[in-house]
């Protein structure tokens, strides 16, 4: 049987740990595939890499293991049960053997200040940082005899990089790398460059702009690999992209859309820093303006509430105008467990990018817009139309097989 690797950057974070536990339980047929879009009927007859063919590895900057990260989630959050941890313990130990110290590079004070960092993660020369990533990825591929590897950036949200001319053109970025000038690079940029170097599909599940700079997209295109991002659409923005079309279809004019997000956990702690939060807020706020095409008052706020753990609460207030200019409102409260919502999507996206690579497709994958807050290069934000895009792609993949 062919085997495929998923390389998780941020391997012991909440999303990755939940993914590792869930994938192991799925491979052991210990749980049903709830929440996996790729197990729903629209995928019938599509030759996706089977769940049992997937092998996990990754990079992590903290001196942490999946086993202890999973125990902590079970204790603090309850989204992973003790029974589940007993079922998957052996698999987690094996994956822990394939997790390597990651790379910190211009990552900003919030990430560099995380507790328990490995002592081998600090780099000042981007060539050495990239070399480390390439060595680890190559070893993962060879030792596990993998046919393909998809690189998934699911690490903490980075601040936006300082604008730099090399961000626009791949050859300029390569020149700065060759000269050992680290100024234009963030850690995410280097991970994406490594994917391009090795011909691996690349997924940016985070809002971090450094991962899919225009120059990086060019490099990935030149390497003829499929890629997609940015920022998984799992909660408030998912509901937004389902509801905004309803107002548009019925010609109800949205005047204001105000959203308050409360979240705890490490992700919330990082987003408590203004520089990191602003990349997330921009990603969450962009959809309405792009989709509605008229000005409105909108604001997204994110507050860190430690006791919530991974259980996020979003309250949205939508003020709209109907016939005779009469004003009305809709409110919703979303209470979701972030990693439980995100982890299956990462599995779906990894399988889809591997499928695209096997079909010799390359470049951005607009049929995956459904999964993102800021779909790369895409101006389609209507959830219903995004679902049709995916359906059309799957029909063509089914016909070709
Ligand atoms: N619903 C969701 O959970 C959701 C949705 C969309 C996007 N995201 C994004 O996914 C990312 C991960 O979310 P999470 O809840 O797992 O966060 P987390 O803080 O639990 O995990 C992030 C992990 O990345 C590690 N890390 C940071 N920088 C690194 C680097 N340079 N190299 C290797 N590892 C590094 C951290 O040590 C941590 O273990 C965040 O950027 C988040 O905004 C999450």
XYZ file of C-alpha atoms and ligand atoms in Angstrom:
445
model
C 0.000 0.000 0.000
C 1.227 3.525 -0.748
C 1.925 5.764 2.261
C 1.649 9.515 2.587
C 3.099 11.870 5.176
C 1.485 14.835 6.904
C 4.190 17.088 8.348
C 2.664 19.266 11.071
C 4.489 22.509 11.875
C 3.275 23.226 15.407
C 3.085 19.482 16.068
C 2.180 19.627 19.774
C -0.358 22.461 19.590
C -4.057 22.023 20.292
C -5.079 21.400 16.681
C -2.202 18.998 15.925
C -2.646 17.014 19.143
C -6.374 16.633 18.535
C -5.638 15.651 14.937
C -3.080 13.026 16.005
C -5.493 11.464 18.533
C -8.402 11.583 16.089
C -6.471 10.163 13.130
C -5.088 7.319 15.226
C -8.592 6.486 16.513
C -9.955 6.610 12.950
C -7.164 4.339 11.692
C -8.048 1.888 14.473
C -11.746 2.220 13.554
C -12.432 3.190 17.160
C -14.528 6.275 16.280
C -16.911 7.261 13.462
C -15.663 9.898 10.994
C -17.931 12.697 12.311
C -16.754 16.167 11.331
C -14.612 14.908 8.419
C -15.909 16.510 5.229
C -13.887 13.980 3.211
C -16.001 11.163 4.682
C -19.289 12.712 3.566
C -21.236 11.395 0.540
C -19.996 14.090 -1.894
C -16.613 12.328 -1.753
C -18.040 8.919 -2.745
C -16.019 7.413 -5.598
C -13.119 9.902 -5.240
C -9.746 8.176 -4.822
C -8.444 10.124 -1.814
C -5.406 8.761 0.036
C -6.988 6.362 2.577
C -6.913 7.408 6.236
C -4.849 4.301 7.047
C -2.143 5.383 4.579
C -1.389 8.623 6.471
C 1.724 8.952 8.641
C 2.294 11.949 10.940
C 5.489 13.791 11.842
C 6.350 17.428 12.453
C 8.244 20.328 13.943
C 7.619 21.853 17.359
C 9.539 24.636 19.117
C 8.487 23.695 22.646
C 10.066 20.774 24.475
C 6.749 18.937 24.570
C 5.370 15.552 23.542
C 2.044 14.603 22.025
C 1.394 12.227 24.902
C 1.699 14.963 27.531
C -0.077 17.570 25.349
C -3.012 15.154 24.897
C -3.150 14.469 28.650
C -3.241 18.187 29.333
C -6.126 18.706 26.882
C -7.999 15.785 28.498
C -7.461 17.302 31.932
C -8.111 20.967 31.155
C -10.656 20.811 28.389
C -12.245 17.361 28.326
C -12.402 17.290 24.508
C -10.103 14.208 24.486
C -11.385 11.427 26.772
C -9.186 9.204 28.950
C -10.541 6.124 27.067
C -9.490 7.689 23.765
C -6.012 8.434 25.115
C -5.612 4.794 26.213
C -6.609 3.625 22.727
C -4.132 5.885 20.917
C -1.246 6.035 23.428
C 1.081 3.684 21.453
C 0.506 5.607 18.229
C 1.182 8.956 19.921
C 4.467 7.596 21.277
C 5.475 6.562 17.759
C 4.566 9.969 16.312
C 6.532 11.637 19.131
C 9.589 9.853 17.711
C 9.010 11.730 14.445
C 8.695 15.238 15.945
C 11.799 17.404 15.599
C 12.733 20.761 17.162
C 11.353 23.507 14.916
C 12.643 26.884 13.867
C 12.050 30.302 15.452
C 12.784 33.107 13.021
C 11.598 36.709 13.426
C 8.639 35.115 15.215
C 7.995 38.096 17.511
C 7.984 38.327 21.321
C 4.697 36.451 21.903
C 5.938 33.223 20.259
C 9.568 33.576 21.367
C 8.245 34.068 24.903
C 6.330 30.756 25.015
C 7.280 28.615 28.015
C 9.479 25.545 27.669
C 11.168 26.305 24.343
C 13.696 23.794 23.005
C 17.247 25.094 23.205
C 17.917 24.329 19.497
C 15.270 26.489 17.830
C 16.916 29.929 17.575
C 18.482 30.844 14.247
C 19.902 34.073 12.857
C 21.015 32.729 9.454
C 18.030 31.761 7.290
C 20.184 29.296 5.302
C 20.878 27.230 8.413
C 17.229 27.321 9.490
C 16.069 26.190 6.046
C 18.725 23.485 5.948
C 17.487 22.074 9.265
C 13.900 21.928 7.964
C 14.998 20.242 4.717
C 17.072 17.610 6.525
C 14.173 16.726 8.854
C 11.626 16.536 6.034
C 13.890 14.378 3.875
C 14.548 12.004 6.760
C 10.810 11.725 7.486
C 10.121 10.860 3.857
C 12.925 8.327 3.530
C 12.640 6.553 6.887
C 8.909 6.076 6.494
C 9.084 5.250 2.755
C 6.480 7.885 1.962
C 5.292 8.465 -1.596
C 4.372 12.091 -0.931
C 4.473 14.479 2.029
C 2.202 17.477 2.588
C 3.595 20.271 4.780
C 0.938 21.804 7.041
C 1.616 25.101 8.800
C -0.527 24.949 11.935
C 1.791 26.804 14.319
C 1.005 29.872 16.435
C -0.211 32.935 14.523
C 2.782 35.118 13.642
C 2.719 38.912 13.423
C 2.611 40.380 9.907
C 6.161 40.735 8.524
C 7.664 44.178 7.945
C 7.014 44.966 4.237
C 10.054 44.083 2.095
C 10.540 44.217 -1.719
C 11.743 40.567 -1.677
C 8.266 39.504 -0.550
C 6.956 40.211 -4.037
C 9.396 38.265 -6.247
C 10.703 34.720 -5.736
C 14.129 35.411 -7.296
C 14.690 38.356 -4.913
C 13.745 36.228 -1.915
C 16.232 33.576 -3.094
C 18.928 36.275 -3.435
C 18.444 37.403 0.175
C 18.550 33.788 1.317
C 21.777 33.123 -0.593
C 23.320 36.225 1.041
C 22.273 35.003 4.504
C 20.124 38.122 5.022
C 17.321 37.117 7.372
C 15.349 40.395 7.168
C 12.574 39.277 4.769
C 12.013 35.878 6.433
C 9.680 34.612 9.124
C 9.658 31.007 10.334
C 6.516 30.332 8.268
C 8.281 31.661 5.138
C 11.122 29.181 5.631
C 8.787 26.205 6.177
C 6.925 27.078 2.962
C 10.207 27.481 1.081
C 11.239 24.019 2.271
C 7.990 22.576 0.906
C 8.693 24.201 -2.477
C 12.306 22.906 -2.495
C 11.165 19.322 -1.904
C 8.096 19.437 -4.167
C 5.695 18.974 -1.231
C 2.125 20.349 -1.297
C 1.767 23.159 1.250
C -1.143 24.153 3.475
C -1.316 27.357 5.528
C -4.045 26.664 8.084
C -3.170 29.863 9.997
C -3.665 33.560 9.215
C 0.154 34.075 9.258
C 0.845 36.116 6.085
C 4.546 35.100 6.045
C 3.548 31.593 4.945
C 2.003 32.611 1.629
C 3.742 35.815 0.579
C 3.486 36.513 -3.182
C 7.122 35.382 -3.585
C 6.344 32.127 -1.766
C 3.294 31.487 -3.948
C 5.569 31.985 -6.974
C 8.106 29.522 -5.576
C 5.384 26.935 -4.975
C 4.048 27.467 -8.505
C 7.550 27.171 -9.971
C 7.934 23.895 -8.058
C 4.600 22.762 -9.600
C 3.055 21.852 -6.257
C -0.516 22.455 -5.127
C -0.987 24.781 -2.152
C -3.765 26.565 -0.312
C -4.549 28.850 2.633
C -5.160 30.861 4.636
C -6.716 30.479 8.050
C -9.089 27.573 8.558
C -12.759 28.583 8.654
C -14.119 26.765 11.675
C -16.421 28.931 13.791
C -17.754 32.477 13.730
C -16.514 33.131 10.188
C -18.064 29.868 8.973
C -21.459 31.053 10.250
C -20.820 34.496 8.727
C -20.178 33.017 5.290
C -23.415 31.017 5.529
C -25.552 33.927 6.785
C -24.225 36.851 4.708
C -25.522 35.254 1.448
C -28.995 34.969 3.005
C -29.128 38.752 3.501
C -27.799 39.292 -0.020
C -30.275 36.857 -1.647
C -33.190 38.675 0.041
C -31.859 42.207 -0.633
C -31.703 42.989 3.082
C -28.996 45.581 3.573
C -26.547 44.882 6.382
C -25.719 48.111 8.213
C -23.467 46.775 10.967
C -21.943 43.429 11.890
C -20.245 43.370 15.260
C -18.523 40.214 16.493
C -17.020 39.484 19.917
C -14.836 36.419 20.328
C -13.732 35.070 23.685
C -11.138 32.318 23.794
C -8.613 30.803 26.171
C -5.756 28.380 25.583
C -2.309 28.979 24.050
C -3.858 30.263 20.814
C -5.825 32.829 22.854
C -2.700 33.738 24.813
C -0.774 34.434 21.580
C -3.707 36.387 20.150
C -3.743 38.539 23.291
C -0.678 40.239 21.727
C -1.741 43.083 19.438
C 0.738 42.268 16.618
C -0.448 38.639 16.406
C -4.119 39.494 16.929
C -4.200 42.014 14.086
C -3.402 39.304 11.478
C -6.283 37.186 12.833
C -8.738 40.097 13.023
C -7.917 41.158 9.449
C -8.574 37.601 8.279
C -11.914 37.369 10.141
C -13.108 40.839 9.117
C -12.254 40.725 5.414
C -15.059 38.426 4.295
C -18.032 40.794 4.682
C -16.589 43.699 2.715
C -15.346 41.397 -0.050
C -18.635 39.570 -0.295
C -21.246 42.303 0.127
C -19.447 44.866 -2.021
C -20.836 47.885 -0.146
C -19.504 49.752 2.909
C -20.808 48.755 6.303
C -19.777 49.148 9.903
C -18.064 45.960 11.006
C -15.749 45.064 13.813
C -14.247 41.868 15.153
C -12.875 41.760 18.682
C -10.892 38.910 20.239
C -10.408 38.726 24.002
C -8.370 36.201 25.956
C -10.380 34.493 28.700
C -8.052 31.832 30.173
C -10.729 29.759 31.944
C -12.493 28.987 28.643
C -9.619 26.778 27.462
C -10.289 25.627 23.910
C -14.027 26.325 24.201
C -14.550 29.492 22.260
C -17.597 31.741 22.477
C -18.515 34.188 19.727
C -21.426 36.595 19.958
C -22.411 38.383 16.775
C -24.883 41.216 16.338
C -26.158 41.976 12.829
C -28.133 45.152 12.245
C -29.947 45.240 8.908
C -32.448 47.268 6.913
C -35.509 45.984 5.067
C -38.599 47.323 3.239
C -39.434 50.996 3.996
C -35.963 51.344 5.520
C -37.139 49.572 8.660
C -34.262 48.367 10.835
C -34.111 44.897 12.404
C -31.444 42.702 13.981
C -30.209 39.153 14.267
C -27.926 37.840 16.993
C -26.224 34.492 17.328
C -23.975 32.864 19.893
C -21.509 30.231 18.736
C -19.958 27.986 21.341
C -17.478 25.695 19.678
C -14.425 23.715 20.693
C -11.784 25.130 18.373
C -9.505 22.118 17.969
C -12.408 19.679 17.595
C -13.651 21.825 14.699
C -10.234 22.412 13.139
C -8.493 19.014 13.368
C -10.738 17.104 10.906
C -10.481 19.973 8.402
C -6.696 19.694 8.436
C -7.041 15.970 7.638
C -9.518 16.802 4.817
C -7.222 19.476 3.377
C -4.101 17.324 3.613
C -5.867 14.482 1.750
C -7.159 16.905 -0.890
C -3.725 18.447 -1.479
C -2.185 14.971 -1.734
C -4.885 14.020 -4.241
C -4.114 17.168 -6.257
C -0.411 16.270 -6.283
C -1.221 12.720 -7.452
C -3.365 14.253 -10.220
C -0.351 16.407 -11.172
C -2.193 19.621 -10.357
C -0.306 22.628 -9.068
C -0.810 26.165 -7.767
C -3.657 27.451 -5.591
C -6.677 25.187 -5.179
C -9.776 27.440 -5.332
C -12.191 24.492 -4.882
C -10.899 24.341 -1.285
C -12.123 27.906 -0.515
C -14.895 26.352 1.594
C -12.330 25.590 4.270
C -10.727 29.058 4.620
C -11.470 32.478 6.073
C -9.203 34.095 3.473
C -9.118 31.714 0.491
C -5.893 32.302 -1.418
C -6.415 34.301 -4.583
C -10.146 33.719 -4.288
C -12.922 36.209 -4.166
C -15.594 33.588 -3.500
C -16.787 33.894 0.096
C -20.343 32.544 -0.257
C -20.331 29.205 1.596
C -23.005 27.768 -0.687
C -21.087 28.617 -3.852
C -17.862 27.379 -2.279
C -19.568 24.042 -1.627
C -20.588 23.852 -5.314
C -17.002 24.607 -6.384
C -15.864 21.654 -4.307
C -18.634 19.465 -5.747
C -17.666 20.349 -9.338
C -14.018 19.532 -8.661
C -14.925 16.206 -7.048
C -17.140 15.308 -10.034
C -14.198 15.864 -12.388
C -11.864 13.861 -10.093
C -14.430 11.037 -10.024
C -14.841 11.043 -13.842
C -11.069 10.918 -14.332
C -10.551 7.903 -12.046
N -10.321 26.424 15.162
C -9.029 26.540 15.311
O -8.481 26.015 16.228
C -8.254 27.308 14.280
C -8.924 27.808 13.169
C -8.209 28.506 12.213
C -6.853 28.722 12.383
N -6.232 28.249 13.494
C -4.814 28.565 13.648
O -4.077 27.361 13.774
C -2.914 27.618 14.547
C -2.785 26.580 15.639
O -3.865 26.676 16.549
P -3.758 25.894 17.930
O -5.040 26.116 18.634
O -3.278 24.508 17.718
O -2.633 26.768 18.657
P -1.597 26.271 19.761
O -1.027 27.495 20.349
O -2.216 25.275 20.656
O -0.492 25.503 18.911
C 0.487 26.140 18.146
C 1.768 25.331 18.279
O 2.741 25.863 17.384
C 4.004 25.833 18.039
N 4.879 26.746 17.288
C 4.887 28.104 17.310
N 5.796 28.582 16.430
C 6.381 27.514 15.860
C 7.391 27.361 14.873
N 7.977 28.416 14.332
N 7.757 26.100 14.500
C 7.166 25.014 15.064
N 6.190 25.099 16.003
C 5.807 26.333 16.405
C 3.662 26.232 19.463
O 4.680 25.880 20.353
C 2.375 25.426 19.684
O 2.639 24.122 20.157
C -3.039 29.059 15.067
O -2.314 29.917 14.213
C -4.515 29.328 14.926
O -4.808 30.712 14.780
C -6.891 27.531 14.438
